[in-house]
mmCIF file of C-alpha atoms in Angstrom:
data_model
loop_
_atom_site.group_PDB
_atom_site.id
_atom_site.type_symbol
_atom_site.label_atom_id
_atom_site.label_comp_id
_atom_site.label_asym_id
_atom_site.label_seq_id
_atom_site.Cartn_x
_atom_site.Cartn_y
_atom_site.Cartn_z
ATOM 1 C CA MET D 1448 0.000 0.000 0.000
ATOM 2 C CA SER D 1449 1.381 3.407 -0.870
ATOM 3 C CA ALA D 1450 2.050 6.105 1.696
ATOM 4 C CA ILE D 1451 -0.873 8.162 0.435
ATOM 5 C CA ASP D 1452 -3.198 5.223 0.787
ATOM 6 C CA ARG D 1453 -2.003 4.622 4.346
ATOM 7 C CA ILE D 1454 -2.523 8.285 5.291
ATOM 8 C CA CYS D 1455 -6.001 8.395 3.798
ATOM 9 C CA GLU D 1456 -6.973 5.163 5.517
ATOM 10 C CA ALA D 1457 -5.798 6.540 8.830
ATOM 11 C CA LEU D 1458 -7.734 9.751 8.397
ATOM 12 C CA ALA D 1459 -10.864 7.901 7.362
ATOM 13 C CA ARG D 1460 -10.646 5.568 10.363
ATOM 14 C CA ASP D 1461 -10.157 8.578 12.615
ATOM 15 C CA VAL D 1462 -13.240 10.372 11.256
ATOM 16 C CA ALA D 1463 -15.302 7.204 11.365
ATOM 17 C CA GLY D 1464 -14.324 6.696 14.932
ATOM 18 C CA ARG D 1465 -15.588 10.090 15.947
ATOM 19 C CA THR D 1466 -18.724 10.514 13.793
ATOM 20 C CA SER D 1467 -21.707 8.597 12.522
ATOM 21 C CA ARG D 1468 -23.329 8.699 9.080
ATOM 22 C CA ARG D 1469 -26.633 9.438 10.728
ATOM 23 C CA GLY D 1470 -25.190 12.378 12.610
ATOM 24 C CA PHE D 1471 -23.498 13.773 9.491
ATOM 25 C CA LEU D 1472 -26.675 13.553 7.455
ATOM 26 C CA ALA D 1473 -28.650 15.191 10.245
ATOM 27 C CA ARG D 1474 -26.259 18.130 10.395
ATOM 28 C CA VAL D 1475 -26.191 18.584 6.618
ATOM 29 C CA GLY D 1476 -29.974 18.387 6.520
ATOM 30 C CA ALA D 1477 -30.290 21.038 9.188
ATOM 31 C CA VAL D 1478 -28.034 23.391 7.249
ATOM 32 C CA LEU D 1479 -30.019 22.865 4.054
ATOM 33 C CA LEU D 1480 -33.336 23.346 5.821
ATOM 34 C CA GLY D 1481 -32.165 26.420 7.654
ATOM 35 C CA THR D 1482 -30.855 27.969 4.459
ATOM 36 C CA GLY D 1483 -34.154 27.282 2.752
ATOM 37 C CA MET D 1484 -36.064 29.027 5.496
ATOM 38 C CA LEU D 1485 -34.068 32.246 5.402
ATOM 39 C CA PRO D 1486 -36.517 34.007 3.016
ATOM 40 C CA LEU D 1487 -39.320 33.333 5.504
ATOM 41 C CA LEU D 1488 -37.685 35.282 8.309
ATOM 42 C CA PRO D 1489 -39.356 38.610 9.147
ATOM 43 C CA VAL D 1490 -36.645 40.800 7.689
ATOM 44 C CA ALA D 1491 -37.416 44.297 6.480
ATOM 45 C CA ARG D 1492 -38.484 44.205 2.875
ATOM 46 C CA ALA D 1493 -38.910 46.968 0.317
ATOM 47 C CA GLN D 1494 -40.408 50.085 1.791
ATOM 48 C CA HIS D 1495 -44.183 50.046 1.693
ATOM 49 C CA GLY D 1496 -45.874 52.942 -0.060
ATOM 50 C CA ALA D 1497 -42.864 53.947 -2.068
ATOM 51 C CA PRO D 1498 -42.972 53.509 -5.837
ATOM 52 C CA GLN D 1499 -41.170 50.460 -7.171
ATOM 53 C CA GLY D 1500 -38.585 50.284 -9.857
ATOM 54 C CA ALA D 1501 -37.553 52.794 -12.512
ATOM 55 C CA ALA D 1502 -34.176 54.416 -12.807
ATOM 56 C CA GLY D 1503 -32.564 55.768 -9.689
ATOM 57 C CA GLY D 1504 -32.531 52.637 -7.566
ATOM 58 C CA ALA D 1505 -34.547 52.264 -4.357
ATOM 59 C CA ALA D 1506 -37.070 55.038 -3.857
ATOM 60 C CA SER D 1507 -37.228 56.954 -0.599
ATOM 61 C CA ASN D 1508 -40.534 57.715 1.021
ATOM 62 C CA GLU D 1509 -40.169 61.376 0.036
ATOM 63 C CA PRO D 1510 -39.497 61.600 -3.744
ATOM 64 C CA ASP D 1511 -37.323 64.549 -4.608
ATOM 65 C CA ALA D 1512 -38.563 67.396 -6.757
ATOM 66 C CA ALA D 1513 -36.507 66.295 -9.747
ATOM 67 C CA ALA D 1514 -37.977 62.791 -9.707
ATOM 68 C CA LEU D 1515 -41.507 64.187 -9.624
ATOM 69 C CA GLN D 1516 -40.873 65.911 -12.957
ATOM 70 C CA ASP D 1517 -38.803 63.159 -14.611
ATOM 71 C CA PRO D 1518 -40.891 61.013 -17.020
ATOM 72 C CA THR D 1519 -38.444 58.110 -16.725
ATOM 73 C CA ARG D 1520 -38.943 57.852 -12.981
ATOM 74 C CA CYS D 1521 -41.737 55.984 -11.280
ATOM 75 C CA GLU D 1522 -42.191 58.984 -9.000
ATOM 76 C CA TYR D 1523 -43.080 61.217 -11.990
ATOM 77 C CA TRP D 1524 -46.270 63.033 -11.065
ATOM 78 C CA ARG D 1525 -48.238 61.699 -14.052
ATOM 79 C CA HIS D 1526 -47.557 58.121 -12.972
ATOM 80 C CA CYS D 1527 -49.808 58.218 -9.918
ATOM 81 C CA ALA D 1528 -52.047 55.409 -11.183
ATOM 82 C CA ILE D 1529 -49.767 53.621 -13.608
ATOM 83 C CA ASP D 1530 -49.245 49.851 -13.584
ATOM 84 C CA GLY D 1531 -46.640 48.515 -15.980
ATOM 85 C CA TYR D 1532 -43.411 49.456 -17.725
ATOM 86 C CA LEU D 1533 -42.666 53.085 -18.540
ATOM 87 C CA CYS D 1534 -42.551 53.669 -22.268
ATOM 88 C CA GLY D 1535 -39.974 56.393 -21.662
ATOM 89 C CA CYS D 1536 -37.531 53.624 -20.747
ATOM 90 C CA CYS D 1537 -38.561 51.467 -23.698
ATOM 91 C CA GLY D 1538 -37.806 53.595 -26.707
ATOM 92 C CA GLY D 1539 -40.904 55.760 -26.486
ATOM 93 C CA SER D 1540 -41.934 58.518 -24.130
ATOM 94 C CA GLN D 1541 -44.675 59.345 -21.658
ATOM 95 C CA SER D 1542 -46.855 60.292 -24.624
ATOM 96 C CA SER D 1543 -45.649 58.141 -27.513
ATOM 97 C CA CYS D 1544 -45.267 54.456 -28.191
ATOM 98 C CA PRO D 1545 -41.909 52.851 -28.989
ATOM 99 C CA PRO D 1546 -41.298 51.868 -32.613
ATOM 100 C CA GLY D 1547 -42.930 48.594 -33.493
ATOM 101 C CA THR D 1548 -45.805 49.032 -31.067
ATOM 102 C CA GLU D 1549 -49.212 50.636 -31.392
ATOM 103 C CA PRO D 1550 -51.370 52.332 -28.790
ATOM 104 C CA SER D 1551 -54.361 50.407 -27.570
ATOM 105 C CA PRO D 1552 -57.651 52.111 -28.421
ATOM 106 C CA ILE D 1553 -59.007 51.470 -24.930
ATOM 107 C CA THR D 1554 -57.337 52.831 -21.855
ATOM 108 C CA TRP D 1555 -57.404 53.506 -18.130
ATOM 109 C CA ILE D 1556 -58.028 57.156 -17.295
ATOM 110 C CA GLY D 1557 -57.618 58.929 -13.968
ATOM 111 C CA THR D 1558 -56.367 62.157 -12.416
ATOM 112 C CA CYS D 1559 -52.993 63.002 -10.892
ATOM 113 C CA ARG D 1560 -51.872 66.118 -9.054
ATOM 114 C CA ASN D 1561 -48.995 68.100 -10.528
ATOM 115 C CA PRO D 1562 -46.899 69.344 -7.611
ATOM 116 C CA ALA D 1563 -45.538 72.149 -9.774
ATOM 117 C CA ASP D 1564 -48.882 73.974 -9.705
ATOM 118 C CA GLY D 1565 -50.961 71.965 -7.230
ATOM 119 C CA LYS D 1566 -53.604 71.209 -9.862
ATOM 120 C CA ASP D 1567 -55.192 67.923 -10.894
ATOM 121 C CA TYR D 1568 -54.826 66.742 -14.456
ATOM 122 C CA VAL D 1569 -56.586 64.005 -16.379
ATOM 123 C CA ILE D 1570 -54.100 61.319 -17.397
ATOM 124 C CA SER D 1571 -54.746 58.584 -19.951
ATOM 125 C CA TYR D 1572 -52.591 55.484 -19.492
ATOM 126 C CA ASN D 1573 -52.557 54.261 -23.072
ATOM 127 C CA ASP D 1574 -50.766 50.959 -23.319
ATOM 128 C CA CYS D 1575 -48.464 50.251 -26.236
ATOM 129 C CA CYS D 1576 -49.027 46.835 -27.750
ATOM 130 C CA GLY D 1577 -47.584 44.389 -30.233
ATOM 131 C CA LYS D 1578 -44.188 43.478 -28.777
ATOM 132 C CA SER D 1579 -43.245 41.400 -25.782
ATOM 133 C CA ALA D 1580 -43.117 43.195 -22.449
ATOM 134 C CA CYS D 1581 -40.406 45.852 -22.237
ATOM 135 C CA GLY D 1582 -39.177 44.651 -18.849
ATOM 136 C CA ARG D 1583 -37.574 47.992 -17.932
ATOM 137 C CA CYS D 1584 -38.741 50.580 -15.401
ATOM 138 C CA ALA D 1585 -41.546 48.580 -13.818
ATOM 139 C CA CYS D 1586 -43.813 50.974 -11.957
ATOM 140 C CA ASN D 1587 -46.951 50.089 -10.001
ATOM 141 C CA ARG D 1588 -48.531 53.109 -8.340
ATOM 142 C CA ASN D 1589 -52.190 52.183 -8.875
ATOM 143 C CA GLU D 1590 -53.839 55.135 -7.151
ATOM 144 C CA GLY D 1591 -57.588 54.805 -7.651
ATOM 145 C CA ASP D 1592 -57.212 51.252 -8.903
ATOM 146 C CA GLN D 1593 -60.135 48.983 -8.167
ATOM 147 C CA PRO D 1594 -60.490 45.195 -8.286
ATOM 148 C CA ILE D 1595 -61.567 43.464 -11.443
ATOM 149 C CA TYR D 1596 -65.260 43.686 -10.595
ATOM 150 C CA VAL D 1597 -65.032 47.391 -11.389
ATOM 151 C CA PRO D 1598 -63.489 46.775 -14.791
ATOM 152 C CA ALA D 1599 -63.343 50.399 -15.931
ATOM 153 C CA LEU D 1600 -61.124 51.187 -12.960
ATOM 154 C CA SER D 1601 -59.040 48.024 -12.864
ATOM 155 C CA ASN D 1602 -55.382 48.142 -13.837
ATOM 156 C CA ASP D 1603 -55.250 44.364 -13.942
ATOM 157 C CA ILE D 1604 -57.115 44.262 -17.216
ATOM 158 C CA ASN D 1605 -54.961 43.808 -20.284
ATOM 159 C CA TRP D 1606 -55.837 47.056 -22.029
ATOM 160 C CA CYS D 1607 -54.013 45.762 -25.089
ATOM 161 C CA ALA D 1608 -56.894 43.350 -25.604
ATOM 162 C CA GLY D 1609 -58.561 46.036 -27.696
ATOM 163 C CA LYS D 1610 -56.077 45.673 -30.516
ATOM 164 C CA GLY D 1611 -57.483 42.440 -31.932
ATOM 165 C CA GLY D 1612 -54.555 40.190 -32.711
ATOM 166 C CA ASP D 1613 -51.963 42.535 -31.201
ATOM 167 C CA ILE D 1614 -52.728 41.811 -27.587
ATOM 168 C CA VAL D 1615 -49.161 41.594 -26.276
ATOM 169 C CA TYR D 1616 -48.478 44.343 -23.751
ATOM 170 C CA HIS D 1617 -45.194 46.213 -24.113
ATOM 171 C CA CYS D 1618 -45.299 49.376 -21.976
ATOM 172 C CA SER D 1619 -47.556 52.160 -20.657
ATOM 173 C CA THR D 1620 -47.699 55.831 -21.503
ATOM 174 C CA ALA D 1621 -49.142 58.613 -19.340
ATOM 175 C CA VAL D 1622 -50.789 61.006 -21.732
ATOM 176 C CA LEU D 1623 -51.898 64.352 -20.369
ATOM 177 C CA VAL D 1624 -55.466 64.898 -21.558
ATOM 178 C CA GLY D 1625 -56.438 68.095 -19.801
ATOM 179 C CA LEU D 1626 -56.908 70.034 -16.595
ATOM 180 C CA ALA D 1627 -59.544 68.741 -14.194
ATOM 181 C CA PRO D 1628 -62.059 71.202 -12.778
ATOM 182 C CA ASP D 1629 -61.162 72.517 -9.316
ATOM 183 C CA GLY D 1630 -62.104 70.078 -6.582
ATOM 184 C CA ALA D 1631 -63.340 67.510 -9.064
ATOM 185 C CA ALA D 1632 -60.452 65.039 -9.018
ATOM 186 C CA LYS D 1633 -61.560 61.409 -8.786
ATOM 187 C CA MET Y 713 -45.362 47.876 -45.308
ATOM 188 C CA ALA Y 714 -46.881 51.222 -46.324
ATOM 189 C CA ARG Y 715 -50.227 50.275 -44.779
ATOM 190 C CA ARG Y 716 -48.578 49.286 -41.512
ATOM 191 C CA SER Y 717 -46.607 52.532 -41.508
ATOM 192 C CA ARG Y 718 -49.805 54.509 -41.918
ATOM 193 C CA ARG Y 719 -51.431 52.584 -39.072
ATOM 194 C CA VAL Y 720 -48.442 53.194 -36.829
ATOM 195 C CA ALA Y 721 -48.381 56.856 -37.758
ATOM 196 C CA ALA Y 722 -52.096 57.172 -37.096
ATOM 197 C CA GLY Y 723 -51.671 55.435 -33.767
ATOM 198 C CA ALA Y 724 -48.829 57.722 -32.796
ATOM 199 C CA LEU Y 725 -50.799 60.766 -33.853
ATOM 200 C CA ALA Y 726 -53.792 59.542 -31.882
ATOM 201 C CA LEU Y 727 -51.609 59.449 -28.808
ATOM 202 C CA VAL Y 728 -49.984 62.794 -29.468
ATOM 203 C CA GLY Y 729 -53.356 64.284 -30.368
ATOM 204 C CA ALA Y 730 -54.581 63.459 -26.900
ATOM 205 C CA VAL Y 731 -51.789 65.586 -25.509
ATOM 206 C CA ALA Y 732 -53.158 69.054 -25.926
ATOM 207 C CA HIS Y 733 -50.968 70.555 -23.271
ATOM 208 C CA ALA Y 734 -47.466 70.843 -22.075
ATOM 209 C CA ASP Y 735 -46.635 69.233 -18.749
ATOM 210 C CA GLY Y 736 -49.202 71.275 -16.862
ATOM 211 C CA GLY Y 737 -49.373 74.966 -17.544
ATOM 212 C CA ALA Y 738 -50.687 78.105 -16.010
ATOM 213 C CA GLY Y 739 -53.808 79.564 -17.542
ATOM 214 C CA GLU Y 740 -55.067 76.581 -19.531
ATOM 215 C CA PRO Y 741 -58.804 76.069 -19.246
ATOM 216 C CA ALA Y 742 -60.138 73.147 -17.252
ATOM 217 C CA LEU Y 743 -62.265 70.503 -18.932
ATOM 218 C CA ASP Y 744 -65.873 71.563 -18.357
ATOM 219 C CA GLY Y 745 -68.370 69.563 -16.328
ATOM 220 C CA ALA Y 746 -69.945 67.213 -18.870
ATOM 221 C CA ARG Y 747 -66.847 66.800 -20.978
ATOM 222 C CA TYR Y 748 -64.725 66.187 -17.912
ATOM 223 C CA LEU Y 749 -67.062 63.415 -16.784
ATOM 224 C CA TYR Y 750 -67.022 61.874 -20.251
ATOM 225 C CA VAL Y 751 -63.239 62.036 -20.482
ATOM 226 C CA LEU Y 752 -62.758 60.551 -17.046
ATOM 227 C CA ARG Y 753 -65.335 57.749 -17.134
ATOM 228 C CA CYS Y 754 -66.286 57.104 -20.764
ATOM 229 C CA GLN Y 755 -63.396 58.096 -22.997
ATOM 230 C CA GLY Y 756 -61.280 55.159 -21.886
ATOM 231 C CA CYS Y 757 -63.419 52.856 -24.008
ATOM 232 C CA HIS Y 758 -65.431 55.163 -26.250
ATOM 233 C CA GLY Y 759 -62.465 57.292 -27.262
ATOM 234 C CA PRO Y 760 -62.026 61.066 -27.259
ATOM 235 C CA ASP Y 761 -64.467 61.486 -30.157
ATOM 236 C CA GLY Y 762 -66.894 58.674 -29.327
ATOM 237 C CA ALA Y 763 -65.633 56.423 -32.122
ATOM 238 C CA GLY Y 764 -65.276 53.432 -29.826
ATOM 239 C CA MET Y 765 -63.608 50.271 -31.066
ATOM 240 C CA PRO Y 766 -64.912 48.111 -33.927
ATOM 241 C CA GLY Y 767 -66.267 44.838 -32.665
ATOM 242 C CA GLY Y 768 -66.077 45.851 -29.043
ATOM 243 C CA VAL Y 769 -67.216 49.353 -28.170
ATOM 244 C CA PRO Y 770 -70.040 51.042 -30.073
ATOM 245 C CA ASP Y 771 -69.442 54.113 -32.158
ATOM 246 C CA LEU Y 772 -71.556 56.881 -30.645
ATOM 247 C CA ARG Y 773 -71.038 59.415 -33.402
ATOM 248 C CA GLY Y 774 -74.407 60.315 -34.840
ATOM 249 C CA ALA Y 775 -75.778 57.039 -33.512
ATOM 250 C CA LEU Y 776 -77.898 58.079 -30.550
ATOM 251 C CA THR Y 777 -80.717 59.986 -32.292
ATOM 252 C CA PRO Y 778 -82.714 56.825 -33.149
ATOM 253 C CA PHE Y 779 -82.786 55.873 -29.470
ATOM 254 C CA THR Y 780 -84.281 59.221 -28.539
ATOM 255 C CA ARG Y 781 -87.423 58.591 -30.598
ATOM 256 C CA THR Y 782 -89.010 56.077 -28.243
ATOM 257 C CA GLN Y 783 -89.323 55.388 -24.530
ATOM 258 C CA ALA Y 784 -87.656 52.038 -25.117
ATOM 259 C CA GLY Y 785 -84.701 53.667 -26.773
ATOM 260 C CA ARG Y 786 -84.396 56.257 -24.027
ATOM 261 C CA ALA Y 787 -84.420 53.475 -21.442
ATOM 262 C CA TYR Y 788 -81.854 51.457 -23.373
ATOM 263 C CA LEU Y 789 -79.239 54.206 -23.275
ATOM 264 C CA ALA Y 790 -79.419 54.359 -19.469
ATOM 265 C CA ARG Y 791 -79.387 50.596 -19.012
ATOM 266 C CA VAL Y 792 -76.372 49.552 -21.094
ATOM 267 C CA PRO Y 793 -73.614 48.109 -18.903
ATOM 268 C CA GLY Y 794 -71.238 51.013 -19.356
ATOM 269 C CA VAL Y 795 -73.869 53.366 -17.964
ATOM 270 C CA ALA Y 796 -75.560 51.118 -15.431
ATOM 271 C CA GLN Y 797 -72.247 50.061 -13.890
ATOM 272 C CA SER Y 798 -70.492 53.394 -14.195
ATOM 273 C CA PRO Y 799 -68.714 54.855 -11.161
ATOM 274 C CA LEU Y 800 -70.571 58.107 -11.915
ATOM 275 C CA ASP Y 801 -73.639 58.860 -9.810
ATOM 276 C CA ASP Y 802 -77.128 59.320 -11.230
ATOM 277 C CA ALA Y 803 -76.889 63.088 -11.541
ATOM 278 C CA GLU Y 804 -73.497 62.931 -13.254
ATOM 279 C CA LEU Y 805 -74.746 60.276 -15.644
ATOM 280 C CA ALA Y 806 -77.736 62.405 -16.535
ATOM 281 C CA VAL Y 807 -75.400 65.270 -17.409
ATOM 282 C CA VAL Y 808 -73.188 63.058 -19.565
ATOM 283 C CA LEU Y 809 -76.053 61.284 -21.318
ATOM 284 C CA ASN Y 810 -77.739 64.554 -22.233
ATOM 285 C CA TRP Y 811 -74.419 65.961 -23.387
ATOM 286 C CA LEU Y 812 -73.796 62.917 -25.572
ATOM 287 C CA VAL Y 813 -77.309 62.925 -27.028
ATOM 288 C CA ASP Y 814 -77.102 66.631 -27.861
ATOM 289 C CA GLY Y 815 -73.562 66.506 -29.225
ATOM 290 C CA ILE Y 816 -71.595 63.482 -30.405
ATOM 291 C CA GLY Y 817 -74.724 61.345 -30.622
ATOM 292 C CA GLY Y 818 -76.328 63.455 -33.327
ATOM 293 C CA GLY Y 819 -79.002 65.379 -31.474
ATOM 294 C CA ALA Y 820 -82.244 64.463 -29.754
ATOM 295 C CA ALA Y 821 -85.417 63.754 -31.701
ATOM 296 C CA PRO Y 822 -88.361 66.121 -31.140
ATOM 297 C CA GLY Y 823 -90.214 65.264 -27.952
ATOM 298 C CA PHE Y 824 -87.247 63.649 -26.259
ATOM 299 C CA VAL Y 825 -87.356 64.152 -22.505
ATOM 300 C CA ALA Y 826 -83.900 64.898 -21.177
ATOM 301 C CA TYR Y 827 -82.500 62.631 -18.489
ATOM 302 C CA ASP Y 828 -82.400 63.664 -14.871
ATOM 303 C CA ALA Y 829 -80.956 61.963 -11.799
ATOM 304 C CA ALA Y 830 -84.245 60.352 -10.862
ATOM 305 C CA SER Y 831 -84.923 58.787 -14.242
ATOM 306 C CA VAL Y 832 -81.345 57.611 -14.638
ATOM 307 C CA GLY Y 833 -81.424 56.087 -11.164
ATOM 308 C CA ARG Y 834 -84.612 54.239 -11.973
ATOM 309 C CA LEU Y 835 -83.404 52.945 -15.326
ATOM 310 C CA ARG Y 836 -79.864 51.919 -14.379
ATOM 311 C CA ALA Y 837 -81.195 49.881 -11.488
ATOM 312 C CA ARG Y 838 -82.106 47.327 -14.177
ATOM 313 C CA PRO Y 839 -78.890 46.859 -16.151
ATOM 314 C CA LEU Y 840 -79.066 44.956 -19.413
ATOM 315 C CA VAL Y 841 -77.373 41.627 -19.906
ATOM 316 C CA GLY Y 842 -78.507 40.626 -23.371
ATOM 317 C CA VAL Y 843 -77.440 43.939 -24.825
ATOM 318 C CA ALA Y 844 -77.571 43.104 -28.533
ATOM 319 C CA ALA Y 845 -81.129 41.806 -28.352
ATOM 320 C CA ALA Y 846 -82.160 44.733 -26.210
ATOM 321 C CA ARG Y 847 -80.660 47.107 -28.731
ATOM 322 C CA ARG Y 848 -82.641 45.600 -31.572
ATOM 323 C CA ALA Y 849 -85.802 45.746 -29.513
ATOM 324 C CA ALA Y 850 -85.189 49.327 -28.472
ATOM 325 C CA LEU Y 851 -84.666 50.482 -32.039
ATOM 326 C CA ALA Y 852 -87.927 48.779 -32.917
ATOM 327 C CA GLY Y 853 -89.610 50.697 -30.105
ATOM 328 C CA ALA Y 854 -90.133 47.659 -27.911
ATOM 329 C CA ASP Y 855 -89.035 47.527 -24.280
ATOM 330 C CA ALA Y 856 -86.296 45.039 -23.450
ATOM 331 C CA ASP Y 857 -87.298 42.267 -20.969
#
């Protein structure tokens, strides 16, 4: 037997003398189980109430003035009820569809307050359809959103369904339609 | 290719056309009462000019006058799902319906009694389910169900 073989045999006999297979498996199993349970621990998650996604990383609870006026940011004032990907990050803009997509003829409409003048404006969230989902600048603000049983006010409806065959959702715009009457915002 | 380009251009223009304003501006007039209600709660499906969507949402342009000739037609307009289930209240719906009948819809027939909150409330309490059949009946002057 070679020297290496003798050394390995000695080590193996030493380990075997101090441990059991059952004990080893139990310890490995505990590590695996514990690792698997880590996501269930009550750690602090993303801040509630703050807009998700968009450029600029994690949003603070108090969006800065620049973000409120930046159409590529989730905090942009027109995005108060948006639910989807921002077309401004997808080759389009807050009022135009990216090349290769077409605006859906049906849309979700609501009002948002412009902090620059304190007034409420009517915003039309026309979805752009015909290409697979943009995947950039996800933004779910959903102010005024209602469950599916109020379909006209539900952001969960695929508003691209109105385009016949082109029902694939790509991104959402936030088109400014007009100024709401004073005190009439809904 | 040319046809698709025209469709894309029309779609883009339709979006841009809806943007009548810069990003909020001092001095621009607010949408007035009836139009504001239409824009907020009807335009999403019926479109800014009432054109709707072929095969899905009826075109209102010049299409409402026939319904104003009979009681059945008048009832139909206040019972269709989009009206009956609207988040607008009865008074707001009355304003919008009258505005639509007088404007986009083509005008009311002589003798048409304008909607008010009470009549809208009474009619929308019985929303239609079989809308297509009800529409045919209404245009023939017969009450639905």
